[in-house]
């Protein structure tokens, strides 16, 4: 059943054009993806689309363990300076060209050198990569890097067609060609991304769906209404207030998993002219802002207890959480004292956020909380991909954004807070933090890594370029006819073995 009142007219026409015999899955996303180039992109929903479009060297299982994907096995030298990966035989890209060692070498080089690439800091430990056989690559590292394999489970490890990438350059995202189970068909910004099954996929027998349509619908109420009425088959990030209703609906099912990442507010420290404000220039004022927030109240009011209050890039349940820096209780008096110490009584600040109901509610609650301590916050709602572009350009004072998280702790920190970090939008730079995080990468000793992350965390808790708010649970809503889907802690939608009985 298709209803014009819920889906856009363009999306409606696209869905009606699908042959009745085709098996199609329609997935409602909370946001629209940014550029569909794994080396340039940064959105969570972009990663969801890539899960169907672009296979990686390695992947994660439900227990967040690294498992083979395009690489069948790998070994690390005793000194930690060489990583040798053997590749799956018989894999081809969506343009029919073979995926071999030379293709992988091209991709890693592109990720490290493309001017627009955001993967540079993730691969900064790599000295070079070589094809040491038709289906074997060898990474040579500048120093041991315990995080590298985990980086290759995400966009840094996605392998694009060299033929297509060379031809299109930085415009690859307009027609992305990878080697995943589905190939790109079309994209209409803010409306839909369409993929169809790739017949020559190496594991095609496990792909039961013929076509996937990703539809960005920021309004959680509308997204759920589309699921209930049958216009959607699946939605990601069901609002906490709707979880009970989904569970009680006989026509729906749900799955959930605690995420690996965090919710946070980024503060512009040195990214252009807009950093020239009291919050951006004085850590005491940032500390005051943080102390004025009741994180547990946010969890209860906005997320109905489904999230976790947090003040670090690692959840309190994580082995990497620094227990010496517990989640602070709200302290308005202490916040006012810090403002007085900084020589101000009230501070005006603009805070941008995504224009979906859950985030908007969260920011309105925070706006009210911090007002009591002396902050006059002007909220600026915007579409999510635009928000990220504004962050990159430095056109923000404070910006509320999520990070979906990575299996290795390095992935939640290094690229955000090191001086040359690929997603360091605040342009925060503290050489001591760089040294600690680089040293943490260079050892596989868990105790030593923990010590380094704790020390870096203490500095970041003082300087506060990022104000951490908590950690969310990913809740998926599905039509009861969908079978075979499993929720993973990384929040990705894996479509192998998924079927639609309807």
Coordinates of C-alpha atoms in Angstrom, one line a residue:
X1 CA 0.0 0.0 0.0
X2 CA 1.4 3.4 -1.0
X3 CA 0.1 6.6 0.6
X4 CA 0.9 10.1 -0.8
X5 CA 0.4 11.8 2.5
X6 CA 3.4 10.0 4.0
X7 CA 5.9 9.5 1.3
X8 CA 7.1 12.3 -1.1
X9 CA 5.6 12.3 -4.6
X10 CA 9.0 11.5 -6.1
X11 CA 9.6 8.6 -3.8
X12 CA 6.0 7.4 -4.5
X13 CA 6.7 7.4 -8.2
X14 CA 9.9 5.5 -7.7
X15 CA 8.2 2.8 -5.6
X16 CA 5.3 2.4 -8.0
X17 CA 7.8 1.8 -10.9
X18 CA 9.2 -1.3 -9.2
X19 CA 7.9 -4.5 -10.9
X20 CA 5.4 -6.4 -8.7
X21 CA 7.6 -9.5 -8.9
X22 CA 10.7 -7.8 -7.5
X23 CA 11.6 -8.2 -3.8
X24 CA 12.1 -4.7 -2.5
X25 CA 13.1 -3.5 1.0
X26 CA 12.2 0.1 1.9
X27 CA 14.3 1.5 4.8
X28 CA 13.5 4.7 6.7
X29 CA 16.6 6.6 7.7
X30 CA 16.7 9.4 10.3
X31 CA 18.9 11.6 8.1
X32 CA 20.1 11.9 4.5
X33 CA 23.6 10.7 3.8
X34 CA 26.3 13.0 2.8
X35 CA 28.6 12.4 -0.2
X36 CA 28.6 8.6 -1.2
X37 CA 32.4 8.4 -1.3
X38 CA 33.8 6.4 1.7
X39 CA 37.0 8.4 1.7
X40 CA 35.2 11.7 2.0
X41 CA 32.0 10.9 3.9
X42 CA 31.3 11.1 7.6
X43 CA 27.6 10.5 8.3
X44 CA 26.2 7.5 10.2
X45 CA 23.4 6.9 7.6
X46 CA 26.1 7.0 4.9
X47 CA 27.7 4.0 6.6
X48 CA 24.3 2.2 6.6
X49 CA 24.1 2.6 2.8
X50 CA 27.7 1.5 2.4
X51 CA 26.9 -1.7 4.3
X52 CA 24.9 -2.7 1.2
X53 CA 27.1 -1.0 -1.4
X54 CA 30.7 -1.3 -0.4
X55 CA 32.4 -4.3 1.1
X56 CA 35.4 -3.8 3.3
X57 CA 38.6 -5.7 3.9
X58 CA 37.3 -6.9 7.3
X59 CA 34.0 -6.6 9.2
X60 CA 32.6 -7.0 12.7
X61 CA 30.4 -9.7 14.1
X62 CA 27.7 -9.3 16.7
X63 CA 30.3 -9.6 19.5
X64 CA 32.3 -6.8 17.9
X65 CA 35.1 -9.2 16.9
X66 CA 36.9 -8.6 13.6
X67 CA 36.0 -11.2 10.9
X68 CA 36.9 -11.7 7.3
X69 CA 35.2 -9.9 4.4
X70 CA 37.3 -9.1 1.3
X71 CA 40.4 -10.3 3.2
X72 CA 40.2 -13.9 4.1
X73 CA 43.0 -13.9 6.6
X74 CA 45.8 -11.7 7.9
X75 CA 49.0 -11.8 9.9
X76 CA 51.0 -9.2 11.8
X77 CA 54.8 -9.3 12.1
X78 CA 56.4 -9.8 15.5
X79 CA 57.6 -6.2 15.5
X80 CA 54.1 -4.9 14.6
X81 CA 55.4 -3.1 11.5
X82 CA 53.9 -5.3 8.8
X83 CA 50.3 -6.4 8.2
X84 CA 49.9 -9.0 5.5
X85 CA 46.4 -9.6 4.1
X86 CA 45.3 -12.3 1.7
X87 CA 42.3 -11.4 -0.5
X88 CA 39.2 -13.3 -1.5
X89 CA 39.5 -14.8 -5.0
X90 CA 36.9 -14.1 -7.7
X91 CA 35.5 -10.8 -6.5
X92 CA 34.6 -8.2 -9.0
X93 CA 33.4 -4.6 -8.8
X94 CA 30.0 -3.5 -10.0
X95 CA 31.6 -2.3 -13.2
X96 CA 32.9 -5.8 -13.9
X97 CA 36.6 -5.1 -13.2
X98 CA 38.5 -7.5 -10.8
X99 CA 39.2 -6.7 -7.2
X100 CA 42.8 -7.7 -6.7
X101 CA 45.8 -6.6 -4.7
X102 CA 46.5 -3.7 -7.0
X103 CA 43.0 -2.4 -6.5
X104 CA 43.4 -2.5 -2.7
X105 CA 46.8 -0.7 -3.0
X106 CA 45.1 2.0 -5.1
X107 CA 42.3 2.5 -2.5
X108 CA 44.5 2.8 0.5
X109 CA 46.8 5.2 -1.3
X110 CA 43.7 7.2 -2.4
X111 CA 42.4 7.3 1.2
X112 CA 45.8 8.6 2.4
X113 CA 46.4 11.2 -0.3
X114 CA 43.1 12.4 -1.8
X115 CA 42.9 16.1 -0.7
X116 CA 39.3 15.7 0.3
X117 CA 39.8 12.4 2.2
X118 CA 38.8 12.2 5.9
X119 CA 40.6 8.9 6.3
X120 CA 44.1 10.3 6.5
X121 CA 44.3 10.3 10.3
X122 CA 42.8 6.8 10.5
X123 CA 45.7 5.6 8.3
X124 CA 48.4 7.9 9.5
X125 CA 50.5 5.0 10.8
X126 CA 50.8 3.5 7.3
X127 CA 54.1 4.1 5.7
X128 CA 53.2 2.3 2.5
X129 CA 51.1 -0.5 1.1
X130 CA 52.3 -2.9 -1.6
X131 CA 50.9 -5.8 -3.7
X132 CA 53.0 -8.7 -2.6
X133 CA 51.0 -11.2 -4.7
X134 CA 48.0 -11.1 -7.1
X135 CA 45.7 -11.5 -4.1
X136 CA 48.0 -10.3 -1.3
X137 CA 48.8 -6.9 0.1
X138 CA 51.4 -5.9 2.7
X139 CA 51.0 -2.8 4.9
X140 CA 54.3 -1.4 6.2
X141 CA 53.8 0.9 9.2
X142 CA 55.8 3.8 10.6
X143 CA 55.1 2.4 14.1
X144 CA 53.0 -0.4 15.4
X145 CA 49.3 0.5 15.3
X146 CA 46.9 -1.6 17.4
X147 CA 44.0 0.2 15.9
X148 CA 44.7 -0.3 12.2
X149 CA 42.7 -3.5 11.8
X150 CA 39.7 -2.0 13.4
X151 CA 40.0 1.0 11.1
X152 CA 39.7 -1.3 8.2
X153 CA 36.3 -2.6 9.4
X154 CA 34.9 0.8 8.3
X155 CA 35.3 3.4 5.6
X156 CA 39.1 3.2 5.5
X157 CA 38.8 -0.4 4.5
X158 CA 36.1 0.0 1.9
X159 CA 37.4 -0.8 -1.6
X160 CA 36.2 1.2 -4.6
X161 CA 36.6 0.4 -8.3
X162 CA 39.9 2.1 -9.3
X163 CA 38.6 2.4 -12.8
X164 CA 35.6 4.5 -11.6
X165 CA 37.5 6.4 -9.0
X166 CA 40.3 7.4 -11.4
X167 CA 37.7 8.6 -13.9
X168 CA 35.6 10.6 -11.5
X169 CA 38.2 11.9 -8.9
X170 CA 36.6 13.8 -6.1
X171 CA 33.1 13.3 -7.8
X172 CA 33.1 9.6 -7.2
X173 CA 30.1 9.9 -4.9
X174 CA 27.8 10.9 -7.8
X175 CA 28.0 7.3 -9.1
X176 CA 29.7 5.1 -6.5
X177 CA 31.0 1.7 -7.8
X178 CA 32.1 -0.8 -5.2
X179 CA 31.9 -4.5 -4.7
X180 CA 29.1 -5.0 -2.2
X181 CA 25.9 -7.1 -2.4
X182 CA 24.0 -4.2 -4.0
X183 CA 25.0 -1.7 -6.7
X184 CA 24.1 1.9 -7.1
X185 CA 21.0 2.9 -9.2
X186 CA 20.1 6.5 -8.3
X187 CA 20.1 9.2 -5.7
X188 CA 17.8 12.1 -5.2
X189 CA 19.1 14.3 -2.4
X190 CA 16.7 14.5 0.6
X191 CA 14.4 11.9 -1.1
X192 CA 15.9 8.5 -1.7
X193 CA 19.0 6.3 -2.5
X194 CA 18.2 3.3 -4.6
X195 CA 20.4 0.1 -4.8
X196 CA 19.7 -3.2 -6.6
X197 CA 21.1 -6.7 -6.2
X198 CA 24.5 -7.2 -7.8
X199 CA 24.2 -10.5 -9.7
X200 CA 28.0 -11.2 -9.8
X201 CA 28.5 -10.7 -6.0
X202 CA 30.7 -13.5 -4.7
X203 CA 28.1 -14.4 -2.0
X204 CA 25.0 -13.7 -4.1
X205 CA 23.1 -16.7 -2.8
X206 CA 22.8 -15.1 0.6
X207 CA 21.3 -11.9 -0.9
X208 CA 17.5 -12.5 -1.0
X209 CA 16.4 -8.9 -1.7
X210 CA 16.4 -7.5 -5.3
X211 CA 16.2 -3.8 -4.5
X212 CA 16.8 -1.5 -1.5
X213 CA 15.4 2.0 -1.2
X214 CA 16.7 4.2 1.6
X215 CA 14.4 7.0 2.4
X216 CA 15.6 9.9 4.7
X217 CA 12.7 10.9 7.0
X218 CA 14.0 13.0 10.0
X219 CA 10.7 13.1 11.8
X220 CA 10.5 10.1 14.0
X221 CA 6.7 10.2 14.1
X222 CA 6.3 10.2 10.3
X223 CA 9.0 7.5 10.0
X224 CA 7.1 5.2 12.3
X225 CA 3.7 6.1 10.7
X226 CA 5.2 5.0 7.4
X227 CA 6.3 1.7 8.9
X228 CA 2.9 1.0 10.5
X229 CA 1.0 1.8 7.2
X230 CA 3.3 -0.5 5.1
X231 CA 5.1 2.2 3.1
X232 CA 8.3 1.2 4.9
X233 CA 9.6 -2.2 5.8
X234 CA 12.2 -1.1 8.4
X235 CA 13.2 2.0 10.3
X236 CA 16.4 2.7 12.2
X237 CA 16.6 4.7 15.5
X238 CA 13.1 4.4 16.7
X239 CA 12.4 7.2 19.2
X240 CA 12.5 6.0 22.8
X241 CA 8.9 7.2 23.3
X242 CA 7.8 4.9 20.6
X243 CA 9.7 1.7 21.6
X244 CA 6.9 0.4 23.8
X245 CA 4.3 1.0 21.1
X246 CA 6.4 -0.9 18.5
X247 CA 6.8 -3.8 20.9
X248 CA 3.1 -4.0 21.4
X249 CA 2.1 -3.7 17.8
X250 CA 1.3 -7.2 16.4
X251 CA 2.2 -6.1 12.9
X252 CA 5.7 -5.1 13.9
X253 CA 8.8 -6.5 15.5
X254 CA 11.8 -4.7 17.0
X255 CA 15.5 -5.3 17.6
X256 CA 18.0 -3.3 19.6
X257 CA 21.7 -3.1 20.5
X258 CA 23.7 -0.7 22.7
X259 CA 25.9 1.4 20.5
X260 CA 29.6 1.9 20.5
X261 CA 29.6 5.6 20.2
X262 CA 28.4 8.8 21.9
X263 CA 26.2 11.9 21.8
X264 CA 28.1 15.1 22.1
X265 CA 28.4 18.9 21.6
X266 CA 31.4 20.1 19.7
X267 CA 32.8 23.5 20.6
X268 CA 34.5 25.6 17.9
X269 CA 38.0 26.3 19.5
X270 CA 40.0 27.5 16.5
X271 CA 38.1 26.8 13.3
X272 CA 37.8 30.3 11.7
X273 CA 36.2 33.5 12.9
X274 CA 33.2 31.9 14.7
X275 CA 35.6 30.5 17.3
X276 CA 36.0 34.0 18.7
X277 CA 33.5 33.8 21.5
X278 CA 33.8 33.2 25.2
X279 CA 32.8 29.5 25.0
X280 CA 35.3 28.8 22.3
X281 CA 38.1 30.7 24.0
X282 CA 37.9 29.8 27.7
X283 CA 37.9 26.2 28.9
X284 CA 36.3 27.3 32.3
X285 CA 33.2 28.5 30.4
X286 CA 33.0 25.1 28.6
X287 CA 33.4 23.3 32.0
X288 CA 30.6 25.5 33.4
X289 CA 28.3 24.6 30.4
X290 CA 29.0 20.9 31.1
X291 CA 28.3 21.2 34.8
X292 CA 24.9 22.9 34.2
X293 CA 23.7 19.7 32.3
X294 CA 21.9 16.9 34.2
X295 CA 22.9 14.0 32.0
X296 CA 20.8 11.4 33.8
X297 CA 17.7 13.7 33.5
X298 CA 18.4 13.9 29.8
X299 CA 18.4 10.1 29.6
X300 CA 15.1 9.8 31.5
X301 CA 13.2 12.7 29.9
X302 CA 14.4 12.4 26.3
X303 CA 15.3 8.7 26.0
X304 CA 13.0 7.2 28.7
X305 CA 15.9 5.4 30.3
X306 CA 17.0 3.6 27.1
X307 CA 20.3 5.6 26.8
X308 CA 23.3 5.9 29.2
X309 CA 24.5 9.1 30.8
X310 CA 28.1 9.8 29.8
X311 CA 30.9 12.3 30.0
X312 CA 33.5 10.4 27.9
X313 CA 33.9 8.9 24.4
X314 CA 33.5 5.5 26.2
X315 CA 30.3 4.4 28.0
X316 CA 30.5 3.6 31.7
X317 CA 30.0 0.0 30.7
X318 CA 33.2 0.0 28.5
X319 CA 36.5 -1.3 29.7
X320 CA 38.0 1.9 28.4
X321 CA 35.9 4.2 30.6
X322 CA 38.0 6.2 33.0
X323 CA 36.5 5.6 36.5
X324 CA 38.6 8.5 37.9
X325 CA 36.3 10.8 35.9
X326 CA 32.8 9.7 36.8
X327 CA 29.8 11.2 35.1
X328 CA 29.4 14.5 36.9
X329 CA 26.2 15.4 38.7
X330 CA 24.6 18.7 37.8
X331 CA 26.0 21.6 39.8
X332 CA 24.6 25.0 38.9
X333 CA 26.5 26.8 41.7
X334 CA 29.8 25.4 40.6
X335 CA 29.0 26.4 37.0
X336 CA 28.2 30.0 38.1
X337 CA 31.5 30.1 40.1
X338 CA 33.4 29.1 37.0
X339 CA 31.7 31.8 35.0
X340 CA 32.6 34.3 37.7
X341 CA 36.2 33.1 37.7
X342 CA 36.2 33.7 33.9
X343 CA 34.9 37.2 34.4
X344 CA 31.5 36.8 33.0
X345 CA 28.0 36.5 34.4
X346 CA 26.0 35.5 31.3
X347 CA 27.1 34.1 28.0
X348 CA 25.2 34.2 24.7
X349 CA 26.0 31.3 22.3
X350 CA 24.6 29.7 19.2
X351 CA 24.1 26.0 19.2
X352 CA 23.3 24.1 15.9
X353 CA 21.6 20.7 15.9
X354 CA 19.9 18.3 13.6
X355 CA 16.2 19.0 12.8
X356 CA 14.7 15.8 14.1
X357 CA 12.3 15.7 17.0
X358 CA 14.5 13.7 19.5
X359 CA 17.5 15.9 19.1
X360 CA 15.4 19.0 19.1
X361 CA 13.8 17.9 22.4
X362 CA 17.2 17.1 23.9
X363 CA 18.6 20.6 22.9
X364 CA 15.5 22.4 24.3
X365 CA 16.0 20.6 27.7
X366 CA 19.7 21.5 27.7
X367 CA 18.9 25.1 26.7
X368 CA 16.6 25.3 29.8
X369 CA 19.2 23.7 32.1
X370 CA 22.2 25.8 31.2
X371 CA 20.1 29.0 31.3
X372 CA 19.9 28.6 35.1
X373 CA 23.7 28.8 35.2
X374 CA 24.1 31.9 33.0
X375 CA 24.0 30.7 29.3
X376 CA 21.6 32.2 26.8
X377 CA 21.5 29.6 24.1
X378 CA 20.1 30.3 20.7
X379 CA 19.2 27.0 19.0
X380 CA 19.7 26.6 15.2
X381 CA 18.0 23.6 13.7
X382 CA 19.3 22.3 10.3
X383 CA 19.3 19.3 8.1
X384 CA 22.0 16.8 9.3
X385 CA 24.3 16.7 6.3
X386 CA 24.2 20.5 6.2
X387 CA 25.1 20.6 9.9
X388 CA 28.2 18.4 9.2
X389 CA 29.2 20.7 6.3
X390 CA 28.9 23.7 8.6
X391 CA 31.1 22.0 11.2
X392 CA 33.8 21.3 8.6
X393 CA 33.7 24.8 7.4
X394 CA 33.9 26.3 10.9
X395 CA 30.6 27.9 10.5
X396 CA 29.4 27.1 14.0
X397 CA 30.0 28.1 17.6
X398 CA 28.6 24.9 19.2
X399 CA 27.2 21.9 17.4
X400 CA 25.4 18.9 18.6
X401 CA 26.2 15.7 16.8
X402 CA 26.5 11.9 17.4
X403 CA 29.3 9.5 16.7
X404 CA 28.3 5.9 16.0
X405 CA 31.5 4.5 17.6
X406 CA 34.2 2.1 16.6
X407 CA 35.4 -1.2 18.1
X408 CA 38.8 0.1 19.0
X409 CA 39.0 3.1 21.4
X410 CA 41.3 4.9 19.0
X411 CA 38.3 5.3 16.6
X412 CA 36.4 7.3 19.2
X413 CA 39.2 9.7 19.9
X414 CA 42.1 10.1 17.6
X415 CA 40.5 11.7 14.5
X416 CA 38.4 14.1 16.6
X417 CA 41.0 15.6 19.0
X418 CA 44.5 15.3 17.5
X419 CA 45.9 18.4 15.8
X420 CA 45.6 16.9 12.3
X421 CA 42.6 14.7 13.0
X422 CA 40.4 14.1 9.9
X423 CA 37.2 15.0 11.8
X424 CA 38.6 17.6 14.2
X425 CA 36.0 20.2 13.5
X426 CA 36.8 22.3 16.6
X427 CA 40.4 22.5 15.5
X428 CA 41.5 21.7 19.0
X429 CA 45.2 21.0 19.2
X430 CA 47.2 19.9 22.2
X431 CA 50.6 18.3 21.4
X432 CA 50.4 16.3 24.7
X433 CA 47.2 14.7 23.7
X434 CA 48.7 13.8 20.3
X435 CA 51.6 12.1 21.9
X436 CA 49.5 10.1 24.3
X437 CA 47.0 9.0 21.6
X438 CA 49.8 8.1 19.2
X439 CA 51.6 6.1 21.9
X440 CA 48.3 4.3 22.6
X441 CA 48.1 3.3 19.0
X442 CA 51.7 2.0 19.0
X443 CA 51.2 -0.8 21.6
X444 CA 48.9 -3.8 21.8
X445 CA 49.4 -4.0 25.6
X446 CA 45.9 -3.3 26.9
X447 CA 47.1 -2.0 30.3
X448 CA 49.5 0.5 28.7
X449 CA 46.8 1.7 26.2
X450 CA 44.3 2.2 29.0
X451 CA 46.9 4.3 30.9
X452 CA 47.4 6.5 27.8
X453 CA 43.7 6.9 27.1
X454 CA 43.1 7.8 30.8
X455 CA 45.8 10.4 30.7
X456 CA 44.5 11.9 27.4
X457 CA 41.0 11.8 28.8
X458 CA 42.0 13.9 31.9
X459 CA 43.4 16.6 29.6
X460 CA 40.3 16.6 27.4
X461 CA 38.1 16.7 30.4
X462 CA 39.9 19.9 31.4
X463 CA 40.1 21.5 27.9
X464 CA 36.6 20.2 26.8
X465 CA 36.6 20.7 23.1
X466 CA 33.9 18.1 23.0
X467 CA 31.2 18.0 25.7
X468 CA 30.0 14.4 25.9
X469 CA 26.4 13.8 26.9
X470 CA 25.7 10.1 26.8
X471 CA 25.4 6.9 24.8
X472 CA 22.4 5.7 22.9
X473 CA 20.8 2.4 22.2
X474 CA 20.0 1.6 18.5
X475 CA 16.4 0.4 18.2
X476 CA 15.1 -0.9 14.9
X477 CA 11.5 -1.3 14.0
X478 CA 10.5 -3.9 11.3
X479 CA 7.4 -5.1 9.5
X480 CA 6.6 -8.5 10.9
X481 CA 7.3 -10.0 7.5
X482 CA 11.0 -9.2 7.6
X483 CA 13.1 -12.1 8.7
X484 CA 16.8 -12.7 9.1
X485 CA 17.8 -9.2 10.3
X486 CA 20.0 -8.8 13.3
X487 CA 20.9 -5.7 15.2
X488 CA 24.6 -5.1 15.7
X489 CA 26.3 -2.8 18.2
X490 CA 27.7 -0.6 15.3
X491 CA 24.1 0.2 14.2
X492 CA 24.6 -1.0 10.6
X493 CA 21.9 -2.7 8.6
X494 CA 23.4 -5.9 7.2
X495 CA 21.1 -7.3 4.5
X496 CA 22.6 -10.8 3.8
X497 CA 20.0 -13.5 4.6
X498 CA 17.3 -10.9 5.1
X499 CA 13.9 -11.8 3.5
X500 CA 10.5 -10.2 3.2
X501 CA 7.7 -12.6 3.6
X502 CA 5.2 -10.0 2.5

